[in-house]
Amino acid sequence: MTVTHLRWTAVAAVLALSLAVAAQAPPLTVLSREGRKPLPITAINNRDYVAVDDLNSAFGTSAREDRLAGGLTISLRGRSIVLTVEQNVVSVSGRLVNLPSPPVRRDNRWFVPVEFLPRALSLLLDTRLDLRRPARLLVVGDVRVPRVVARVDAGITNVAVTFEVTPPTEARVTAQAGRLVVQFEADVLDLALPSLPPQTFLTGLTAGDTPNTVVLTTGPRYASYRVTTSQADAGSGRLTVDLLPAATTDAPAAPAVAAPDARLVIPSQAPATGLRTVVIDPGHGGEELGTQGAKGTLEKDVTLSVARRLRTLIESRLGAKVFLTREDDRTVSLDDRSAFANNHQADVFLSLHANSAVRPALKGAEVYFLTVERADEEARKRAGDQATTLPALGGGSRDIDLILWETAQARYLEQSAALAGFVEQALADRVEMSPRAVRQAPFRVLVGANMPAVLVEIGYLSNAEQETQLASGSYRDQVAQALLDALIKFRGFLEH
Ligand SMILES: [Zn+2]
């Protein structure tokens, strides 16, 4: 075998191997005081690798290969990292560092897994290298790059844009022609923006011209804004920009009476047309207790009691058929609950729950309708583990099952939003409301519902005063009466 032949065989083998397992991947963005620049990434065996020559030009290091030993030394200012091909362990100035996969030598180039950057190269540079994989960012040193995750909640009479900022970072909002600019005290933002729900307050939510700003492009219903800030949890801050309309004349009219000790009002009867069948879903049941108050009040008992009271009211006052997803204390799956409503051809689906929060001061009722996210890459990723975590009002988080775009409920979002508005107004006349009373969230129980559907959190069992209320028959009656009022309004809405 000649030397030439041997070399060509080797080249052919390397080429074949490269085609099989190496591929171009999106680059990392390196953020430093000097600005941002891309760092090319090569996927090798489905892992992200960086070429050592690219590292050298990005960080000013130099490399020397020892072909006989199959090793490579990367140096800077008298310090060095020694790599050995196909070895997971590298030596950084004599200290051993583990890598999730070994360095690879290919086409006369050396490649290291991206974890090499924070684990080994940062020791050589004596600088923090923060690898943020979802955003494909490498943050160098003390650059201020807060993680900013935005959420949009569309209500009937407002749209709230909430930024969860980690770590907490000062921000200010300025109004310009046709837009609001949110400027953070940061060098650059590690930004996650959602797609917008259908509404007309906000037509765009984008990164601004400077790397520390976000721009809200306002829509036809927008007239003014209100900013509130709060602590999301120990490590995060929260900034909410509420977009408000000029007048509420096109919003559903609020009932005129709001007596503090409102008695049960019997509304006038009207022929049932658009609202023939109502399904009420008492949350939880059986082994699933739901949340629990300090004095032992169980969510599953509260929801069943309110559901029974509401059924009696609807049957006598609205003349509609009413079915409960559970008649007693039993376990029913979330999917079975919406399937039950579909099987009964319900015209409306009301899911009843009681809330809990880490902060005991939080109280008031809340109404939710479904958020539907487009099946983008992130949603698909989360679909993989079937659940996602939603930051809960006032700290902590709750696990919720994931929603995809292609759902039964997607077609009813507008009607559900209207129903949520009626429920919110009716509840506000009779019981205390949370500051953000109408919200959107991807609740699994609403997804499969093939009709307008809302989820009502009728109060906080984690609040001592509210636990007493939720345990009382009079409060349960007030909630049931409010839900009846809302259904009467909604029936009028459907008949238009
Ligand atoms: Zn619940």
Coordinates of C-alpha atoms and ligand atoms in Angstrom, one line a residue:
M1 CA 0.0 0.0 0.0
T2 CA 1.5 3.3 -1.0
V3 CA 1.6 6.4 1.2
T4 CA -0.6 8.2 -1.3
H5 CA -3.2 5.5 -1.3
L6 CA -3.2 5.4 2.5
R7 CA -3.8 9.1 2.6
W8 CA -6.6 9.1 0.1
T9 CA -8.3 6.2 2.0
A10 CA -8.1 8.2 5.2
V11 CA -9.5 11.3 3.6
A12 CA -12.4 9.4 2.0
A13 CA -13.1 7.8 5.4
V14 CA -13.2 11.1 7.2
L15 CA -15.4 12.7 4.5
A16 CA -17.9 9.8 4.8
L17 CA -17.9 10.1 8.5
S18 CA -18.4 13.9 8.4
L19 CA -21.4 13.5 6.1
A20 CA -22.9 10.9 8.3
V21 CA -22.7 12.7 11.7
A22 CA -21.6 16.3 11.4
A23 CA -24.0 19.1 10.4
Q24 CA -24.1 22.8 10.5
A25 CA -26.1 24.1 13.5
P26 CA -27.3 27.6 14.4
P27 CA -24.4 29.6 15.9
L28 CA -24.1 30.7 19.5
T29 CA -24.2 34.5 20.1
V30 CA -21.3 35.6 22.2
L31 CA -22.3 38.7 24.3
S32 CA -19.6 40.7 25.9
R33 CA -18.8 44.3 26.8
E34 CA -17.4 44.5 23.3
G35 CA -20.7 43.7 21.7
R36 CA -22.1 40.5 20.2
K37 CA -20.6 38.2 17.7
P38 CA -21.5 34.8 16.4
L39 CA -19.6 31.6 17.2
P40 CA -20.1 28.8 14.7
I41 CA -21.5 25.6 16.0
T42 CA -21.1 22.1 14.4
A43 CA -23.5 19.3 15.4
I44 CA -21.5 16.1 15.8
N45 CA -23.4 13.0 16.9
N46 CA -26.3 15.4 17.6
R47 CA -24.3 17.4 20.1
D48 CA -23.2 21.0 19.8
Y49 CA -19.5 21.4 19.2
V50 CA -17.2 24.4 18.7
A51 CA -14.1 24.3 16.5
V52 CA -10.9 25.2 18.5
D53 CA -9.7 27.5 15.8
D54 CA -12.9 29.5 16.1
L55 CA -12.4 29.7 19.9
N56 CA -8.9 30.9 19.4
S57 CA -10.0 33.8 17.2
A58 CA -12.9 34.6 19.5
F59 CA -11.0 34.6 22.8
G60 CA -7.4 35.2 21.8
T61 CA -6.2 31.7 22.9
S62 CA -3.6 29.7 20.9
A63 CA -3.5 25.9 20.3
R64 CA -0.6 23.5 19.7
E65 CA -1.2 20.0 18.6
D66 CA 1.0 17.0 19.6
R67 CA 0.1 14.5 16.9
L68 CA 2.2 11.7 18.4
A69 CA 0.4 11.8 21.7
G70 CA -3.0 12.6 20.1
G71 CA -3.3 15.7 22.2
L72 CA -3.9 19.4 21.9
T73 CA -2.8 22.2 24.3
I74 CA -4.8 25.5 24.4
S75 CA -2.9 28.3 26.0
L76 CA -3.3 31.9 27.2
R77 CA -0.9 33.9 29.3
G78 CA 1.0 31.0 30.7
R79 CA -2.0 28.9 31.5
S80 CA -3.1 25.9 29.5
I81 CA -5.7 23.3 28.9
V82 CA -4.6 19.8 27.7
L83 CA -7.1 17.8 25.6
T84 CA -6.8 14.3 24.4
V85 CA -8.8 13.0 21.5
E86 CA -11.8 10.8 22.5
Q87 CA -11.2 11.6 26.3
N88 CA -14.0 13.1 28.3
V89 CA -11.6 14.6 30.9
V90 CA -9.4 17.6 30.2
S91 CA -6.8 19.2 32.4
V92 CA -7.0 22.9 33.1
S93 CA -3.7 24.0 34.6
G94 CA -3.5 20.6 36.3
R95 CA -7.1 20.6 37.4
L96 CA -9.3 17.9 35.9
V97 CA -12.6 18.9 34.3
N98 CA -15.3 16.6 33.0
L99 CA -17.0 17.1 29.6
P100 CA -20.3 15.4 28.6
S101 CA -18.6 14.2 25.4
P102 CA -15.0 14.0 24.3
P103 CA -13.1 16.4 21.9
V104 CA -13.2 15.3 18.3
R105 CA -10.5 15.6 15.7
R106 CA -11.8 15.8 12.2
D107 CA -10.5 17.2 8.9
N108 CA -7.4 18.4 10.7
R109 CA -9.5 20.5 13.0
W110 CA -10.3 20.0 16.7
F111 CA -13.8 20.4 18.1
V112 CA -14.9 20.6 21.7
P113 CA -18.4 20.3 23.1
V114 CA -20.0 23.6 23.9
E115 CA -19.9 22.7 27.7
F116 CA -16.1 23.1 27.3
L117 CA -16.7 26.9 27.3
P118 CA -18.2 27.4 30.8
R119 CA -16.5 24.4 32.4
A120 CA -12.9 24.7 31.1
L121 CA -12.3 27.8 29.0
S122 CA -13.7 30.1 31.7
L123 CA -11.0 28.8 34.1
L124 CA -8.4 29.6 31.5
L125 CA -9.8 33.1 30.8
D126 CA -10.5 33.7 34.5
T127 CA -13.9 35.1 33.3
R128 CA -17.4 33.8 33.9
L129 CA -18.9 32.2 30.7
D130 CA -22.6 31.7 31.1
L131 CA -24.0 29.3 28.5
R132 CA -27.8 29.8 28.0
R133 CA -28.7 27.0 25.7
P134 CA -32.4 27.8 25.0
A135 CA -31.4 31.3 23.8
R136 CA -28.2 30.0 22.3
L137 CA -26.3 32.7 24.1
L138 CA -22.8 32.8 25.7
V139 CA -22.6 35.7 28.1
V140 CA -19.0 36.7 28.8
G141 CA -18.0 38.4 32.1
D142 CA -20.3 40.8 34.0
V143 CA -22.4 42.0 31.1
R144 CA -26.0 42.7 32.3
V145 CA -28.2 40.3 30.4
P146 CA -31.4 39.7 32.3
R147 CA -33.7 37.0 31.1
V148 CA -37.0 38.7 30.1
V149 CA -40.0 36.5 29.5
A150 CA -43.1 38.2 28.2
R151 CA -46.7 37.1 28.5
V152 CA -49.8 38.7 27.1
D153 CA -53.2 38.4 28.8
A154 CA -56.1 39.6 26.7
G155 CA -59.2 40.6 28.7
I156 CA -62.4 42.1 27.5
T157 CA -61.5 45.7 28.5
N158 CA -57.7 45.6 28.6
V159 CA -54.6 43.7 27.5
A160 CA -51.9 43.1 30.0
V161 CA -48.3 42.6 28.9
T162 CA -46.3 41.1 31.8
F163 CA -42.5 40.8 31.8
E164 CA -40.9 38.4 34.2
V165 CA -37.3 39.6 34.6
T166 CA -34.5 37.5 36.1
P167 CA -32.6 38.9 38.0
P168 CA -34.9 41.9 38.9
T169 CA -34.0 44.8 36.7
E170 CA -35.1 48.4 36.7
A171 CA -37.2 49.4 33.6
R172 CA -39.0 52.4 32.4
V173 CA -41.9 52.8 29.9
T174 CA -42.2 55.7 27.5
A175 CA -45.0 56.5 25.1
Q176 CA -44.1 57.4 21.5
A177 CA -46.3 57.8 18.5
G178 CA -48.1 54.5 18.0
R179 CA -46.0 52.6 20.4
L180 CA -44.7 52.1 24.0
V181 CA -41.0 51.5 24.6
V182 CA -39.9 49.5 27.6
Q183 CA -36.2 50.2 28.4
F184 CA -34.4 47.9 30.9
E185 CA -31.3 48.9 32.9
A186 CA -29.3 46.3 31.0
D187 CA -26.7 45.9 28.2
V188 CA -28.7 43.3 26.3
L189 CA -31.9 41.3 26.9
D190 CA -32.2 37.5 26.8
L191 CA -35.7 37.9 25.4
A192 CA -38.6 35.5 25.0
L193 CA -41.7 37.0 23.3
P194 CA -45.0 35.1 22.8
S195 CA -47.3 35.3 19.8
L196 CA -50.2 37.7 20.3
P197 CA -53.7 36.4 21.2
P198 CA -56.5 37.8 19.0
Q199 CA -57.3 41.3 20.3
T200 CA -57.0 44.9 19.1
F201 CA -55.0 46.7 21.8
L202 CA -51.6 45.5 20.6
T203 CA -50.5 44.8 17.1
G204 CA -46.9 44.0 17.8
L205 CA -44.5 42.9 20.5
T206 CA -40.9 43.0 19.3
A207 CA -37.3 43.6 20.3
G208 CA -36.5 47.3 20.1
D209 CA -33.8 49.1 18.0
T210 CA -31.4 49.2 21.0
P211 CA -30.6 45.8 22.6
N212 CA -32.1 46.7 26.0
T213 CA -35.6 47.6 24.8
V214 CA -38.9 46.0 23.9
V215 CA -41.5 47.7 21.7
L216 CA -45.2 47.4 22.1
T217 CA -46.9 48.6 18.9
T218 CA -50.4 49.8 19.9
G219 CA -53.6 48.9 18.1
P220 CA -56.9 50.7 17.5
R221 CA -58.5 50.1 20.9
Y222 CA -55.5 51.4 22.8
A223 CA -55.9 54.8 24.5
S224 CA -53.7 54.8 27.6
Y225 CA -51.4 52.6 29.7
R226 CA -50.7 51.8 33.3
V227 CA -47.5 50.3 34.7
T228 CA -47.3 48.1 37.8
T229 CA -44.3 46.3 39.2
S230 CA -44.0 43.5 41.7
Q231 CA -41.7 40.9 43.0
A232 CA -42.4 37.6 41.1
D233 CA -40.2 35.6 43.5
A234 CA -36.9 35.8 45.3
G235 CA -34.9 35.9 42.0
S236 CA -37.3 37.7 39.6
G237 CA -39.1 40.9 39.2
R238 CA -42.3 41.5 37.3
L239 CA -43.4 44.5 35.3
T240 CA -46.9 44.7 33.9
V241 CA -48.0 47.2 31.2
D242 CA -51.8 47.4 31.1
L243 CA -53.2 48.7 27.8
L244 CA -56.5 50.4 28.3
P245 CA -59.3 51.6 26.0
A246 CA -60.5 55.2 25.7
A247 CA -64.1 54.3 26.8
T248 CA -65.8 51.1 27.8
T249 CA -69.0 51.8 25.8
D250 CA -68.4 48.9 23.5
A251 CA -67.7 46.6 26.4
P252 CA -70.6 44.6 28.0
A253 CA -72.6 46.8 30.3
A254 CA -72.0 46.4 34.0
P255 CA -75.0 45.7 36.1
A256 CA -76.1 48.9 37.8
V257 CA -76.6 47.5 41.3
A258 CA -73.6 46.6 43.5
A259 CA -75.0 46.6 47.0
P260 CA -72.5 45.6 49.6
D261 CA -74.8 43.0 51.1
A262 CA -76.5 42.2 47.8
R263 CA -79.4 39.8 48.3
L264 CA -80.1 37.1 45.9
V265 CA -81.8 38.8 43.0
I266 CA -84.2 36.7 40.9
P267 CA -83.8 37.8 37.3
S268 CA -86.7 37.8 34.9
Q269 CA -87.3 34.7 32.9
A270 CA -86.7 34.6 29.2
P271 CA -87.3 31.8 26.7
A272 CA -84.2 29.7 26.5
T273 CA -82.8 29.7 23.0
G274 CA -79.0 29.9 22.6
L275 CA -78.4 28.4 26.0
R276 CA -80.1 25.1 26.3
T277 CA -77.5 23.0 28.1
V278 CA -75.0 23.9 30.7
V279 CA -72.2 21.7 32.0
I280 CA -70.7 22.6 35.3
D281 CA -67.4 21.1 36.3
P282 CA -66.7 20.9 40.0
G283 CA -62.9 20.9 40.1
H284 CA -61.0 17.9 41.6
G285 CA -62.8 15.2 43.6
G286 CA -62.1 11.8 45.1
E287 CA -58.4 11.2 45.8
E288 CA -57.7 14.6 44.2
L289 CA -58.4 17.1 47.0
G290 CA -57.3 20.2 45.1
T291 CA -56.0 22.9 47.3
Q292 CA -56.6 23.0 51.0
G293 CA -57.1 25.9 53.5
A294 CA -55.3 26.1 56.8
K295 CA -58.5 25.2 58.7
G296 CA -59.0 22.2 56.5
T297 CA -61.5 23.4 53.9
L298 CA -61.0 21.3 50.7
E299 CA -61.3 22.7 47.2
K300 CA -63.1 19.6 46.0
D301 CA -65.9 20.2 48.5
V302 CA -66.2 23.9 47.8
T303 CA -66.5 23.4 44.1
L304 CA -69.1 20.6 44.4
S305 CA -71.2 22.7 46.7
V306 CA -71.2 25.7 44.5
A307 CA -71.9 23.6 41.4
R308 CA -75.0 22.1 43.1
R309 CA -76.3 25.5 44.1
L310 CA -75.7 26.9 40.6
R311 CA -77.5 23.9 39.1
T312 CA -80.6 24.6 41.2
L313 CA -80.6 28.3 40.2
I314 CA -80.1 27.6 36.5
E315 CA -82.8 25.0 36.3
S316 CA -85.3 27.2 38.1
R317 CA -84.4 30.6 36.6
L318 CA -83.0 29.9 33.2
G319 CA -84.9 26.7 32.2
A320 CA -81.7 25.2 30.8
K321 CA -80.6 21.6 31.2
V322 CA -77.7 21.3 33.6
F323 CA -75.2 18.4 34.0
L324 CA -72.4 18.1 36.5
T325 CA -69.2 16.4 35.5
R326 CA -69.3 14.7 38.9
E327 CA -72.3 14.4 41.1
D328 CA -70.4 13.3 44.2
D329 CA -66.9 13.0 45.6
R330 CA -65.1 11.0 42.9
T331 CA -62.0 11.3 40.7
V332 CA -62.6 12.4 37.1
S333 CA -59.8 13.0 34.7
L334 CA -59.4 16.4 33.0
D335 CA -60.0 15.0 29.6
D336 CA -63.1 13.1 30.7
R337 CA -64.6 16.4 32.0
S338 CA -64.4 18.2 28.7
A339 CA -65.5 15.0 26.8
F340 CA -68.5 14.8 29.1
A341 CA -69.5 18.4 28.1
N342 CA -69.0 17.5 24.4
N343 CA -71.1 14.3 24.8
H344 CA -73.9 16.3 26.3
Q345 CA -73.7 18.9 23.5
A346 CA -73.4 21.6 26.1
D347 CA -73.7 25.2 25.0
V348 CA -71.4 26.4 27.8
F349 CA -68.8 24.8 30.1
L350 CA -68.0 26.2 33.5
S351 CA -65.1 24.7 35.4
L352 CA -65.1 25.7 39.1
H353 CA -61.9 25.9 41.3
A354 CA -60.5 27.6 44.4
N355 CA -57.1 29.1 44.3
S356 CA -54.0 29.1 46.5
A357 CA -50.9 31.2 46.6
V358 CA -47.6 31.3 48.5
R359 CA -48.5 34.9 49.6
P360 CA -51.3 34.5 52.1
A361 CA -52.5 38.1 51.4
L362 CA -53.7 37.3 47.9
K363 CA -57.4 37.0 47.6
G364 CA -60.3 37.5 45.2
A365 CA -61.9 35.6 42.4
E366 CA -60.4 35.2 39.0
V367 CA -61.8 34.0 35.6
Y368 CA -59.7 32.3 33.0
F369 CA -60.2 31.4 29.4
L370 CA -57.8 29.4 27.3
T371 CA -54.5 30.7 25.9
V372 CA -53.8 28.9 22.7
E373 CA -50.2 28.9 21.6
R374 CA -49.0 28.3 18.1
A375 CA -47.3 25.0 17.8
D376 CA -43.9 26.7 17.5
E377 CA -40.6 25.0 18.4
E378 CA -40.8 25.8 22.0
A379 CA -44.4 24.5 22.4
R380 CA -43.4 21.3 20.6
K381 CA -40.5 21.0 22.9
R382 CA -42.7 21.4 25.9
A383 CA -45.3 19.0 24.4
G384 CA -42.6 16.4 24.8
D385 CA -43.0 16.3 28.5
Q386 CA -46.7 17.0 28.4
A387 CA -46.6 19.7 31.0
T388 CA -45.3 23.1 31.6
T389 CA -45.0 25.3 34.6
L390 CA -46.9 28.5 34.9
P391 CA -45.8 31.2 37.2
A392 CA -48.6 31.7 39.7
L393 CA -49.8 35.0 40.8
G394 CA -47.9 36.1 43.9
G395 CA -45.1 33.7 43.6
G396 CA -44.5 30.0 43.2
S397 CA -45.7 28.1 40.2
R398 CA -48.3 25.7 39.2
D399 CA -47.9 22.7 36.9
I400 CA -50.3 22.7 34.0
D401 CA -50.7 20.5 31.1
L402 CA -49.8 21.8 27.7
I403 CA -52.1 23.1 25.0
L404 CA -51.5 23.0 21.4
W405 CA -53.0 25.2 18.7
E406 CA -55.1 22.5 17.1
T407 CA -57.7 22.2 19.8
A408 CA -61.4 22.1 19.9
Q409 CA -61.5 25.2 22.1
A410 CA -59.5 27.3 19.7
R411 CA -62.7 28.0 17.6
Y412 CA -64.5 29.4 20.6
L413 CA -61.9 31.7 22.0
E414 CA -63.9 34.9 21.2
Q415 CA -67.1 33.6 22.8
S416 CA -65.1 32.3 25.7
A417 CA -63.5 35.7 26.2
A418 CA -66.9 37.3 26.1
L419 CA -68.2 34.8 28.7
A420 CA -65.2 35.4 30.9
G421 CA -66.0 39.1 30.8
F422 CA -69.7 38.5 31.8
V423 CA -68.5 36.2 34.6
E424 CA -66.0 38.8 35.9
Q425 CA -68.6 41.6 35.9
A426 CA -71.2 39.5 37.6
L427 CA -68.8 38.2 40.3
A428 CA -67.5 41.8 40.9
D429 CA -71.0 42.8 41.9
R430 CA -71.1 40.2 44.6
V431 CA -67.7 39.1 45.8
E432 CA -64.2 40.4 46.0
M433 CA -62.1 40.2 42.8
S434 CA -58.4 39.7 42.4
P435 CA -56.6 42.7 40.9
R436 CA -56.2 40.9 37.6
A437 CA -59.6 39.3 37.4
V438 CA -59.7 38.1 33.8
R439 CA -56.7 36.1 32.6
Q440 CA -55.7 33.6 30.0
A441 CA -53.9 30.4 30.8
P442 CA -53.4 27.1 29.0
F443 CA -55.7 25.0 31.3
R444 CA -55.9 21.4 30.1
V445 CA -59.6 21.0 31.2
L446 CA -60.7 23.7 28.7
V447 CA -58.7 22.5 25.7
G448 CA -61.0 19.8 24.5
A449 CA -64.3 21.7 25.2
N450 CA -66.2 22.1 22.0
M451 CA -68.2 25.1 23.2
P452 CA -67.5 28.4 25.0
A453 CA -65.7 27.5 28.2
V454 CA -64.2 29.3 31.2
L455 CA -62.5 28.3 34.4
V456 CA -63.5 30.3 37.6
E457 CA -61.2 30.4 40.6
I458 CA -63.8 31.5 43.1
G459 CA -61.4 32.7 45.8
Y460 CA -58.1 31.9 47.6
L461 CA -58.2 29.1 50.2
S462 CA -54.7 30.2 51.2
N463 CA -56.1 33.4 52.5
A464 CA -57.6 33.0 56.0
E465 CA -60.5 35.4 55.5
Q466 CA -61.4 33.8 52.2
E467 CA -61.2 30.3 53.6
T468 CA -63.9 31.3 56.1
Q469 CA -66.0 32.8 53.2
L470 CA -65.5 29.8 50.9
A471 CA -66.6 27.5 53.7
S472 CA -69.8 29.4 54.2
G473 CA -73.1 28.8 52.5
S474 CA -73.8 32.5 52.0
Y475 CA -70.6 33.1 50.0
R476 CA -71.3 29.9 47.9
D477 CA -74.8 31.3 47.2
Q478 CA -73.4 34.6 46.1
V479 CA -70.9 32.9 43.7
A480 CA -73.7 30.7 42.3
Q481 CA -76.0 33.7 41.9
A482 CA -73.2 35.7 40.1
L483 CA -72.6 32.8 37.7
L484 CA -76.3 32.6 37.0
D485 CA -76.3 36.4 36.3
A486 CA -73.4 35.9 33.9
L487 CA -75.1 33.1 32.1
I488 CA -78.2 35.2 31.5
K489 CA -76.0 38.0 30.1
F490 CA -74.2 35.5 27.9
R491 CA -77.4 34.1 26.6
G492 CA -78.4 37.6 25.5
F493 CA -75.0 37.9 23.8
L494 CA -75.5 34.6 22.0
E495 CA -78.9 35.7 20.7
H496 CA -77.5 38.8 19.1
Ligands
ZN1 ZN -58.3 23.5 41.3

